[in-house]
Every structure is written in structure tokens, then in C-alpha cells.
Tab-separated table of C-alpha atoms and ligand atoms in Angstrom:
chain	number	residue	atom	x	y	z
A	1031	UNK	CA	57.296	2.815	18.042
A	1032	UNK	CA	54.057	4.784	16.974
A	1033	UNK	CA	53.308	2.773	13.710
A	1034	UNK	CA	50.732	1.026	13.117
A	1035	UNK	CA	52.201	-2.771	12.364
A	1036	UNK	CA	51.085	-3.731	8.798
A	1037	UNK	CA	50.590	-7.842	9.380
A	1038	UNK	CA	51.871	-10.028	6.341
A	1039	UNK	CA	51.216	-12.878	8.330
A	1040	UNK	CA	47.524	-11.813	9.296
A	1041	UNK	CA	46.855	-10.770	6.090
A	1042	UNK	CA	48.386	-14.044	4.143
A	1043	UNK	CA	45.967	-16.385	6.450
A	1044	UNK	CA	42.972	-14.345	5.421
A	1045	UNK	CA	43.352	-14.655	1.631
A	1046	UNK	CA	44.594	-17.882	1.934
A	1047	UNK	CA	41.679	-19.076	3.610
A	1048	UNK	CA	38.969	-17.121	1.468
A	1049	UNK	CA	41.195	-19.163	-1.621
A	1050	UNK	CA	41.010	-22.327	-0.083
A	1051	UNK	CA	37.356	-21.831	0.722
A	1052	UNK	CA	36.600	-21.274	-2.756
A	1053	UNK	CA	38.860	-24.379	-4.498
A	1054	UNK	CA	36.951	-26.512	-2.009
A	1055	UNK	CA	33.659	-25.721	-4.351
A	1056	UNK	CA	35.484	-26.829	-7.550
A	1057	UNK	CA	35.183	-30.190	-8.611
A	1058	UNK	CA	38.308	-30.096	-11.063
A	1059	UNK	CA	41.125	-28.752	-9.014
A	1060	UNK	CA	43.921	-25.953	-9.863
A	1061	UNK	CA	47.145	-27.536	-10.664
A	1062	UNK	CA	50.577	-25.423	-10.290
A	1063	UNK	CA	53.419	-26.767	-12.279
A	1064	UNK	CA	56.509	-25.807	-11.023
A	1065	UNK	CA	60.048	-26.197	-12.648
A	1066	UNK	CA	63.609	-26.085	-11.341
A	1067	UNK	CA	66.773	-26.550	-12.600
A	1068	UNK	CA	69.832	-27.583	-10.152
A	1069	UNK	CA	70.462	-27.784	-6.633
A	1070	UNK	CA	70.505	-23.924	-4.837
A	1071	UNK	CA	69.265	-24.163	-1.332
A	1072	UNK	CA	67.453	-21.270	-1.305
A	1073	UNK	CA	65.137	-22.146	-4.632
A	1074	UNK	CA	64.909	-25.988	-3.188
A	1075	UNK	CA	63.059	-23.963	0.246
A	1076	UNK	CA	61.117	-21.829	-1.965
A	1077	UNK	CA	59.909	-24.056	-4.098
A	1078	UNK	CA	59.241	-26.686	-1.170
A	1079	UNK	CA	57.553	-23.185	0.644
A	1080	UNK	CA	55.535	-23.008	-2.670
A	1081	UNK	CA	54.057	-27.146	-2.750
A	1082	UNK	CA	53.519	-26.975	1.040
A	1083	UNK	CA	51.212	-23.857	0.520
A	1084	UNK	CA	49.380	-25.087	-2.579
A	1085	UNK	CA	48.783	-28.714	-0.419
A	1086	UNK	CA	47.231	-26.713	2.714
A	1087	UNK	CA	44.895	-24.508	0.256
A	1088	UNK	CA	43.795	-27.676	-1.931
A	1089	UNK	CA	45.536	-26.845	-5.174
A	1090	UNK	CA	47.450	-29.190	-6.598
A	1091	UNK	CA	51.191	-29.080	-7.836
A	1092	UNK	CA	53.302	-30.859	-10.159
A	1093	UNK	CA	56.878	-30.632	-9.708
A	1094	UNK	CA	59.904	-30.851	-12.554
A	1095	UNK	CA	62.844	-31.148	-10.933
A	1096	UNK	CA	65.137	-30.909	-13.701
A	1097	UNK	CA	69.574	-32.122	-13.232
A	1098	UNK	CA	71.696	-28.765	-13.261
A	1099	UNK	CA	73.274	-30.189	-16.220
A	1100	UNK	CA	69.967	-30.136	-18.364
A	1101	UNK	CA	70.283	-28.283	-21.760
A	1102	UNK	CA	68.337	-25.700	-23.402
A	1103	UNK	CA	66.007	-28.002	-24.964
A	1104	UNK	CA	65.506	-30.557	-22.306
A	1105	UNK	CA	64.016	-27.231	-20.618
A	1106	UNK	CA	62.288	-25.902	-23.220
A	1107	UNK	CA	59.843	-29.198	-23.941
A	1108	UNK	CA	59.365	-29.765	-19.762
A	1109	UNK	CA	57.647	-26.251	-20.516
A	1110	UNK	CA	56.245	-26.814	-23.428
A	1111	UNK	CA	54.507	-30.086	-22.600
A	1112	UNK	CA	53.353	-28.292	-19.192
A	1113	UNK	CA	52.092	-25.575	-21.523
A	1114	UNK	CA	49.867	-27.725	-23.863
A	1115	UNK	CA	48.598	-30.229	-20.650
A	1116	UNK	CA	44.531	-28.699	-20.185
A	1117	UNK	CA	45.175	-30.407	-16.486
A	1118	UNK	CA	47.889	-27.797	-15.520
A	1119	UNK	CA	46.702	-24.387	-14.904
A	1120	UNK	CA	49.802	-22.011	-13.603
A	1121	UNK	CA	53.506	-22.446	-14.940
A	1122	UNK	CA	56.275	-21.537	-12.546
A	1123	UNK	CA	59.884	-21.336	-13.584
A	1124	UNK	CA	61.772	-21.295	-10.360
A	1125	UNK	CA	64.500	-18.749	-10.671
A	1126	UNK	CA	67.630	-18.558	-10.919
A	1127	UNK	CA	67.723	-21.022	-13.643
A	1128	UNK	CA	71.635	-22.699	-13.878
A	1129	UNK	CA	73.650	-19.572	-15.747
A	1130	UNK	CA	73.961	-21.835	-19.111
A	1131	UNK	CA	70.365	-21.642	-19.854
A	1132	UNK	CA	68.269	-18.734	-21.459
A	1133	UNK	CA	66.083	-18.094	-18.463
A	1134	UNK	CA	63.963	-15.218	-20.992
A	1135	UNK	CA	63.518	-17.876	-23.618
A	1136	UNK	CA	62.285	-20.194	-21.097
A	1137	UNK	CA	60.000	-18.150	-19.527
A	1138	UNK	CA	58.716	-16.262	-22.651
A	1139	UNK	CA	57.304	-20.366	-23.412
A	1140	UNK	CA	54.777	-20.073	-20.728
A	1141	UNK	CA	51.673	-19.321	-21.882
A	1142	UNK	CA	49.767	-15.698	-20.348
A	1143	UNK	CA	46.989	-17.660	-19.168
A	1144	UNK	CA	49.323	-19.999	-17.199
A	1145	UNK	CA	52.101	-17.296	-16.190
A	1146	UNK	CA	50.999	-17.149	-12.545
A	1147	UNK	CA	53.976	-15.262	-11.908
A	1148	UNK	CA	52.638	-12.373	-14.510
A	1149	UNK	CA	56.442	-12.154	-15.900
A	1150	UNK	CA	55.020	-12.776	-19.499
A	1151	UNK	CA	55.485	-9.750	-21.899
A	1152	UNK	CA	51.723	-9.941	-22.413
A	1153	UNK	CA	50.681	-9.914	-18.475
A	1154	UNK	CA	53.077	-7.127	-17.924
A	1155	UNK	CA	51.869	-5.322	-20.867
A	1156	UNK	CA	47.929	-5.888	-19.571
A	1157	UNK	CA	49.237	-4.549	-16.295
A	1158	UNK	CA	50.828	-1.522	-17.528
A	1159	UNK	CA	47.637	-0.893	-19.915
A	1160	UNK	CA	45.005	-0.897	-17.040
A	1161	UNK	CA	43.558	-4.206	-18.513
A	1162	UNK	CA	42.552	-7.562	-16.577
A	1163	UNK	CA	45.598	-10.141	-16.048
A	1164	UNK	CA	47.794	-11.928	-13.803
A	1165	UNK	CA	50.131	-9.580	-12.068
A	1166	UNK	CA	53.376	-10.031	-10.371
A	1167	UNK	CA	53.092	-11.595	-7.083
A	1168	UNK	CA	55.048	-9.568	-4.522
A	1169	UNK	CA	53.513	-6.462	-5.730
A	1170	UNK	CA	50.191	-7.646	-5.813
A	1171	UNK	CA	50.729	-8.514	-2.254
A	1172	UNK	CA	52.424	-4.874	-2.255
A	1173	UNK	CA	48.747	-3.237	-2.726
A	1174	UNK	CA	47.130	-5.835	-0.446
A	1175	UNK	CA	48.467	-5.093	2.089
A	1176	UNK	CA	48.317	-0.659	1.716
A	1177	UNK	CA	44.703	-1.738	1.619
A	1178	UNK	CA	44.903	-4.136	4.176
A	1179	UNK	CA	45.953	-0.924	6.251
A	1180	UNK	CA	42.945	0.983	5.442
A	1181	UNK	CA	45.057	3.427	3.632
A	1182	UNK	CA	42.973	4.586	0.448
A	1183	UNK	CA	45.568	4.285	-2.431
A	1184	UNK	CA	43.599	6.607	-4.827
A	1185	UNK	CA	44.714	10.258	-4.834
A	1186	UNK	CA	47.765	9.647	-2.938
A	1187	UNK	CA	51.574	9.854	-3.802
A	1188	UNK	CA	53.274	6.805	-4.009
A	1189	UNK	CA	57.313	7.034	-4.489
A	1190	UNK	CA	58.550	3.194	-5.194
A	1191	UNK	CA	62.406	3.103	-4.803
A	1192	UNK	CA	63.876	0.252	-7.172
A	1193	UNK	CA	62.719	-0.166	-10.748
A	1194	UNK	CA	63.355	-3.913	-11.223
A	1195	UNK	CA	60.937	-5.783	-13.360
A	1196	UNK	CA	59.860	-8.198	-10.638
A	1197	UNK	CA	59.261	-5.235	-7.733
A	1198	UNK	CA	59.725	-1.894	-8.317
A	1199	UNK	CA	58.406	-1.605	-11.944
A	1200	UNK	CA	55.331	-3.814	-11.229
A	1201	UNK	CA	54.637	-1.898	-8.096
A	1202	UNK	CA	54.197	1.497	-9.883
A	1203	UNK	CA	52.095	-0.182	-12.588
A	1204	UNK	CA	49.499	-1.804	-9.925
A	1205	UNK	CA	49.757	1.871	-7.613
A	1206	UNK	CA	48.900	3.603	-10.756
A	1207	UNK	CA	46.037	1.506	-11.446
A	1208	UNK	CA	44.548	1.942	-8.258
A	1209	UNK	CA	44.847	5.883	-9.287
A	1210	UNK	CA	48.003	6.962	-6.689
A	1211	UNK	CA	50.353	9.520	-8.189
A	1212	UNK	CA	53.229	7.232	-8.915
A	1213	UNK	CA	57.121	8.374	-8.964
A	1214	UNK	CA	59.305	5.661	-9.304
A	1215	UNK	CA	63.331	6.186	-8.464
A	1216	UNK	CA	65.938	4.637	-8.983
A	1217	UNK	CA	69.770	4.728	-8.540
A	1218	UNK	CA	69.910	7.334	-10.924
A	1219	UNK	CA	67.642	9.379	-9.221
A	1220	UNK	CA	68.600	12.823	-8.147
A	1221	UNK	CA	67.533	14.337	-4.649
A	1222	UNK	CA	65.970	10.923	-3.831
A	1223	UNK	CA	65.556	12.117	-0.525
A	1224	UNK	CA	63.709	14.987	-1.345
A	1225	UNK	CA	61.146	12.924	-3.421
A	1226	UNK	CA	61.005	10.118	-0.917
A	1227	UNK	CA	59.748	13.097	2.221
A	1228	UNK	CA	56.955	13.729	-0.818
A	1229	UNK	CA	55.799	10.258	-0.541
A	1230	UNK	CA	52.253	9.772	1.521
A	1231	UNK	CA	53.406	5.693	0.423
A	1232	UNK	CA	56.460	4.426	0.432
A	1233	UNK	CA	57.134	0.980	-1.343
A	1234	UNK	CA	61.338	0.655	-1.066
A	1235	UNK	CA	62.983	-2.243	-2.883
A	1236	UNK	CA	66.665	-1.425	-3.289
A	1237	UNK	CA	67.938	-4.422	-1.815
A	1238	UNK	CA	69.530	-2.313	0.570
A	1239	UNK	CA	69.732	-2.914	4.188
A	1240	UNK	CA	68.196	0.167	6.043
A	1241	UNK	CA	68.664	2.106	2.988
A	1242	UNK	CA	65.537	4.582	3.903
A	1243	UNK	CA	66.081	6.321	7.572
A	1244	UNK	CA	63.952	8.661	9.391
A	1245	UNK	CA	65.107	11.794	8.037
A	1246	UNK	CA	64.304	10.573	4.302
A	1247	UNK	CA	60.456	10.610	5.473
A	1248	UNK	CA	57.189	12.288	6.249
A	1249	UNK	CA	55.540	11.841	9.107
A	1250	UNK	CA	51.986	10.171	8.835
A	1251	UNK	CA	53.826	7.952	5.775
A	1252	UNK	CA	52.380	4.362	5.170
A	1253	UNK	CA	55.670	2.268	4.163
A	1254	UNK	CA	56.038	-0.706	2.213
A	1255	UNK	CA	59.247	-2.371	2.722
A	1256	UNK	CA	60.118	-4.893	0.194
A	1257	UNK	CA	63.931	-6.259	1.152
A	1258	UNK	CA	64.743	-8.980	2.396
A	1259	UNK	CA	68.771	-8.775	3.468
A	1260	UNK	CA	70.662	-11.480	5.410
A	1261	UNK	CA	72.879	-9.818	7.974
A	1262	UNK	CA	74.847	-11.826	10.435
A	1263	UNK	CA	72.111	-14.421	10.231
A	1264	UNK	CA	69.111	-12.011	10.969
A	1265	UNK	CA	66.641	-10.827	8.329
A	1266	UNK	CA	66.541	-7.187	7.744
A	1267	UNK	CA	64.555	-4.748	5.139
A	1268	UNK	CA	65.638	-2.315	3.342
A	1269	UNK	CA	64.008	0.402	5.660
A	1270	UNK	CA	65.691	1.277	9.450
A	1271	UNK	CA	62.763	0.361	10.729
A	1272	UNK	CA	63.201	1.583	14.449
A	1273	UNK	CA	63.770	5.255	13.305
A	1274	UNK	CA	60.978	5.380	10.522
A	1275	UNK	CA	58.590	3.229	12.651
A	1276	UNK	CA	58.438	6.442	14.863
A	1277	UNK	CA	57.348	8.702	12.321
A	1278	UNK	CA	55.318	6.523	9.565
A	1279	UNK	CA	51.118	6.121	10.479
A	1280	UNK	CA	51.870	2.350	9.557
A	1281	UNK	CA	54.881	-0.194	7.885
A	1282	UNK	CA	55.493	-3.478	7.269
A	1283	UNK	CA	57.931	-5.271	10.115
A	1284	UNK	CA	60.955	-7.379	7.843
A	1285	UNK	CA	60.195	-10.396	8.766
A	1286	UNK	CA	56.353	-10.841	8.611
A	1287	UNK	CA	55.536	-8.273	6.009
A	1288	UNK	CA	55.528	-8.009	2.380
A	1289	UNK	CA	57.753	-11.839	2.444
A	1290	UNK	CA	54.189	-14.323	3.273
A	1291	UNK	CA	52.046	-12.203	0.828
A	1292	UNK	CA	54.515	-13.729	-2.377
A	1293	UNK	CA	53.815	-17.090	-2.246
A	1294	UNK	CA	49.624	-16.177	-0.916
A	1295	UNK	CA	49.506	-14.151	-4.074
A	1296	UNK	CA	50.724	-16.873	-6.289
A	1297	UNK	CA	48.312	-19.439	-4.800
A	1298	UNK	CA	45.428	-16.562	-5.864
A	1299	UNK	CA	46.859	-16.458	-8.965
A	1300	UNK	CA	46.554	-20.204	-9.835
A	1301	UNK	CA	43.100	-20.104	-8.653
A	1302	UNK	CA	42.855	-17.067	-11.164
A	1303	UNK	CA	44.288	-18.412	-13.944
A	1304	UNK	CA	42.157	-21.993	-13.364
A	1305	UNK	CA	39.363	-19.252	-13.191
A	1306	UNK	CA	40.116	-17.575	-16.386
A	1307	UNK	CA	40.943	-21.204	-18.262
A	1308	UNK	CA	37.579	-22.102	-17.120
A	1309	UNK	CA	35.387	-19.280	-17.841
A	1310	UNK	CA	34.355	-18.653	-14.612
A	1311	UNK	CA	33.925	-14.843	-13.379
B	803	NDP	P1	67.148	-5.509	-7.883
B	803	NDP	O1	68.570	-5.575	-7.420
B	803	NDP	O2	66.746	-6.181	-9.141
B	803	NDP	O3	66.729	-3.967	-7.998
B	803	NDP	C1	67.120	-3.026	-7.052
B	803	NDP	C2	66.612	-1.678	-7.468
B	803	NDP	O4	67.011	-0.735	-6.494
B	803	NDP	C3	67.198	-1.206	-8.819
B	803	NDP	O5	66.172	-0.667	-9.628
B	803	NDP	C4	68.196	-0.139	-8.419
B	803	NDP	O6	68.316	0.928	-9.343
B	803	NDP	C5	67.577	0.387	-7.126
B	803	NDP	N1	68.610	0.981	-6.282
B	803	NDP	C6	69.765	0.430	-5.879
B	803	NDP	N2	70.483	1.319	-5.165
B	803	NDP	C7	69.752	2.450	-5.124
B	803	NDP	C8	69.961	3.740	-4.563
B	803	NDP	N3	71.086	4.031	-3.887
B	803	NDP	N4	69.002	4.678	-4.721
B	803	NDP	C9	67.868	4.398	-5.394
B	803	NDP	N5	67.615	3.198	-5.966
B	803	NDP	C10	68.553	2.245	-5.823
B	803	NDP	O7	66.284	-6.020	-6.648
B	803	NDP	P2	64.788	-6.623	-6.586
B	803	NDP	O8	63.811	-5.621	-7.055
B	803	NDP	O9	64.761	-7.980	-7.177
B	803	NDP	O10	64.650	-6.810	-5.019
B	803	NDP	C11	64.690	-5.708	-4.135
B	803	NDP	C12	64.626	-6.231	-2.707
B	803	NDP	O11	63.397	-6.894	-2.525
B	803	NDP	C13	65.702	-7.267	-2.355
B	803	NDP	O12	66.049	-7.087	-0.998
B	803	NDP	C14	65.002	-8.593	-2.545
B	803	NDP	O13	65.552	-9.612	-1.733
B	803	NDP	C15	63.613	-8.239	-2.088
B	803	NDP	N6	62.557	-9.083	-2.658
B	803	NDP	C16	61.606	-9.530	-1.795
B	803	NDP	C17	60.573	-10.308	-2.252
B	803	NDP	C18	59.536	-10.749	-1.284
B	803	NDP	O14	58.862	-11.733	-1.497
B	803	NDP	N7	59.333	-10.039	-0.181
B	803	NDP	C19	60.473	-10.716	-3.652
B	803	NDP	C20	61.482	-10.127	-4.514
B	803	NDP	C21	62.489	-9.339	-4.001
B	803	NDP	P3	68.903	0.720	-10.858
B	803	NDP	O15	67.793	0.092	-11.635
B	803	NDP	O16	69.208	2.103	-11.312
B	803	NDP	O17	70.106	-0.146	-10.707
């Protein structure tokens, strides 16, 4: 391997220190209110991943843990009371929500000052219009860590594969704002490899299991690899990371990559929003 290794894990201890430094000078703490609905496994570790976290930086969480059989408008007040108490600062609906509920109308209760997971229409929109907000977490942590690289972002042309409105959509928003050259593909995309062997960054979320190879690159690429696949109990990216490893200047390893930055980013968000609710700069 000639990479360079791009360290999620190095990089999530730094900002989550430099956050937890700084909510250790507030009086009034940042409180994250998080909601879920049911019993999935996965969302119980998340959100247990996600109290844990908030604990070890000093910001506090409330949790709604709501039955799987709760209606519509049990849901809706847990938000809305969350959304009118001054003591809560960042709203987090875990998702999936059970398939009977409106997950959008949920969500779109959350005010944009307490959507620490920048989903709201008006976040998004702030995103996409170059303006100040809270931004989606795993692509915030997406540009952290191309910076975190010493790559310079500004100039550059960044191809993001996967146009989802938590990743890939996000991720060209925040590259553009940091003035890359943005293409952003999809699976409608013609000649993808073509426009991927442009790409001086790479950000791939296709949810594809070593969807990008070698031969779909540049060499001297910096590559951002997103996925996070189960296979036969191992967790793999969506980039075959042995064969583009050998030609990229630096990637992200799947484990250990873009996955710790999520939850670090959300923590900075809560201290944001708490920030923002607070009038402090
Ligand atoms: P989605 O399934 O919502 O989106 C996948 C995207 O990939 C779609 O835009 C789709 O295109 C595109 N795509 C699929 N096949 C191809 C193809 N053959 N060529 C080009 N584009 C293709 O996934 P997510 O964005 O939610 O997640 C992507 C990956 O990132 C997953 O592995 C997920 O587990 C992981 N993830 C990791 C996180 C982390 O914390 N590290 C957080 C969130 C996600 P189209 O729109 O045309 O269908």
C-alpha cells in the first residue's frame, strides 16, 4: 500500500477533545434530545453510541424512547414539547422510524436551530446557498477529514458517487462551498468511470461493496469512502481498498474512517446549535 492512511479515529479524538474542552467553560450545558421509536438493534447501538459520546464530551442527553406501536401524534408532541423546552438544544430523530409513521412530518417538526442533524429543509437550503447552518453530519466529517489530510479542497475536482440526501447530495454542497469543482454521479450516470479517473477527490457512497477499483482512478487521488457494508461478518467500504490504496496519495481505511467522524460531528453540532441559541460567536 502507498496511501497515505486518512485516520477517522485520530481525527474524531482531536475534535472531540477541542469540543469537550470548550463545554467545560459553559456554565449551562448543551443538551441533545434524542428520539426513537421501536426496538431495531442497530438504532438501539447507535443511539446508545450517540449518549455514550455526548457523556464523555460533557453534553448532556435526554432520551425518548418511544413503544413501536406509538402513533403519529404520540410522536409528533414528544417533538414538539422537545422543540419548545429552552433546556434542550439539538433534536435527533433516530432513523428508521417504525414504517407506519411519517418520518418527513416528524422530522420537518424540529426546529433549524435544534436540527443537529442539518436534515431540515431550511439547514439544507443554508447549505446549498453558501450561508451559515448546521450541516449534515457524515459529510461534515467528509470535509474534515480531506482537510485533515492536508489536501487543499479549493480548486480541485471532486466527483461524489451517490446523490442521497443524507451523503452524497450534502457532500457536493459542503465540497462546493469550500470552492472544489463538484460533479456528482449517480446510477444514472453515463461513463462513470471516465468521470471518476477525472476526480483529484473521490467521496463514493453507493452502498456498494468495492464498487470503485483501481482502474476507475487516478493516481495521486485523495479518496473518501463513505460505505459501510456487512459481508460475512466483516465491515467493508464501498471502495476495493487494496487495489486503489496503491494508486490514491491518501484514503480512508473502512473501518476507522469516515464511520467515528458521524457521531464527532453531531456532538460539534450540539455545541453549535447551544452556540447559536445562545448568541455566542
Ligand atoms: P443510498 O442507498 O441512499 O444512496 C446510494 C446512492 O448511490 C444513490 O444516489 C444511487 O444512485 C447511487 N448508486 C447506486 N448504484 C450506483 C452505481 N452503480 N453507479 C453510481 N451510483 C450508484 O445510500 P446512502 O447515501 O444512505 O449511503 C451510502 C453508503 O454510505 C452506505 O454504505 C451507507 O451504509 C453508508 N453510510 C455511512 C455513514 C457513516 O457514518 N459512515 C452514514 C450514512 C451512510 P440513484 O440515486 O440514482 O439511485
Amino acid at each position: 500500500m502507498s496511501a497515505k492512511l486518512i485516520d477517522g479515529k485520530a481525527l474524531s479524538a482531536i475534535i472531540r477533545a477541542e469540543t469537550a474542552k470548550e463545554v467545560s467553560t459553559l456554565t449551562e450545558k448543551p443538551c441533545l434530545a434524542v428520539v426513537m421509536a421501536g426496538d431495531d438493534p442497530a438504532s438501539a447501538i447507535y443511539v446508545r453510541n450517540k449518549e455514550k459520546a455526548a457523556a464523555e464530551i460533557g453534553i448532556l442527553t435526554v432520551s425518548e424512547y418511544l413503544p413501536g406501536s406509538v402513533t403519529q401524534s404520540e410522536t409528533e408532541n414528544v417533538v414538539k414539547e422537545l422543540a419548545a423546552n429552552r433546556g434542550v438544544h439539538g433534536i435527533l430523530v433516530q432513523l428508521p422510524l417504525p414504517a407506519h409513521l411519517d418520518a418527513e412530518k416528524v422530522m420537518s417538526l424540529i426546529p433549524a436551530e435544534k436540527d443537529v442533524d442539518g436534515f431540515t429543509a431550511q439547514n439544507a437550503g443554508n447549505m446549498f446557498l453558501g450561508k451559515e447552518g448546521l450541516f449534515a453530519c457524515t459529510p461534515s466529517g467528509v470535509v474534515e477529514l480531506i482537510k485533515f489530510a492536508g489536501v487543499e479542497i479549493a480548486g480541485k475536482h471532486a466527483v461524489v458517487v451517490g446523490r442521497s440526501n443524507i451523503v452524497g447530495k450534502p457532500a457536493a454542497a459542503l465540497l462546493l462551498k469550500e470552492n472544489a469543482t463538484v460533479t456528482l454521479c449517480h446510477s444514472k450516470t453515463r461513463n462513470l468511470a471516465e468521470i471518476t479517473r477525472q476526480a483529484d477527490i473521490l467521496v463514493v457512497a453507493t452502498g456498494k461493496p468495492g464498487f470503485i477499483t483501481a482502474d476507475m482512478v487516478k493516481d495521486g487521488v485523495t479518496v473518501i469512502d463513505v460505505g459501510i457494508n456487512r459481508i460475512d461478518g466483516k465491515v467493508v467500504g464501498d471502495v476495493d481498498f487494496a487495489s486503489v490504496s496503491e494508486k490514491a496519495y491518501a484514503i480512508t481505511p473502512v473501518p476507522g474512517g469516515v464511520g467515528p467522524m458521524t457521531i464527532t460531528m453531531l456532538m460539534k453540532n450540539t455545541l453549535k446549535a447551544y452556540k447559536m441559541q445562545n448568541g455566542i460567536k
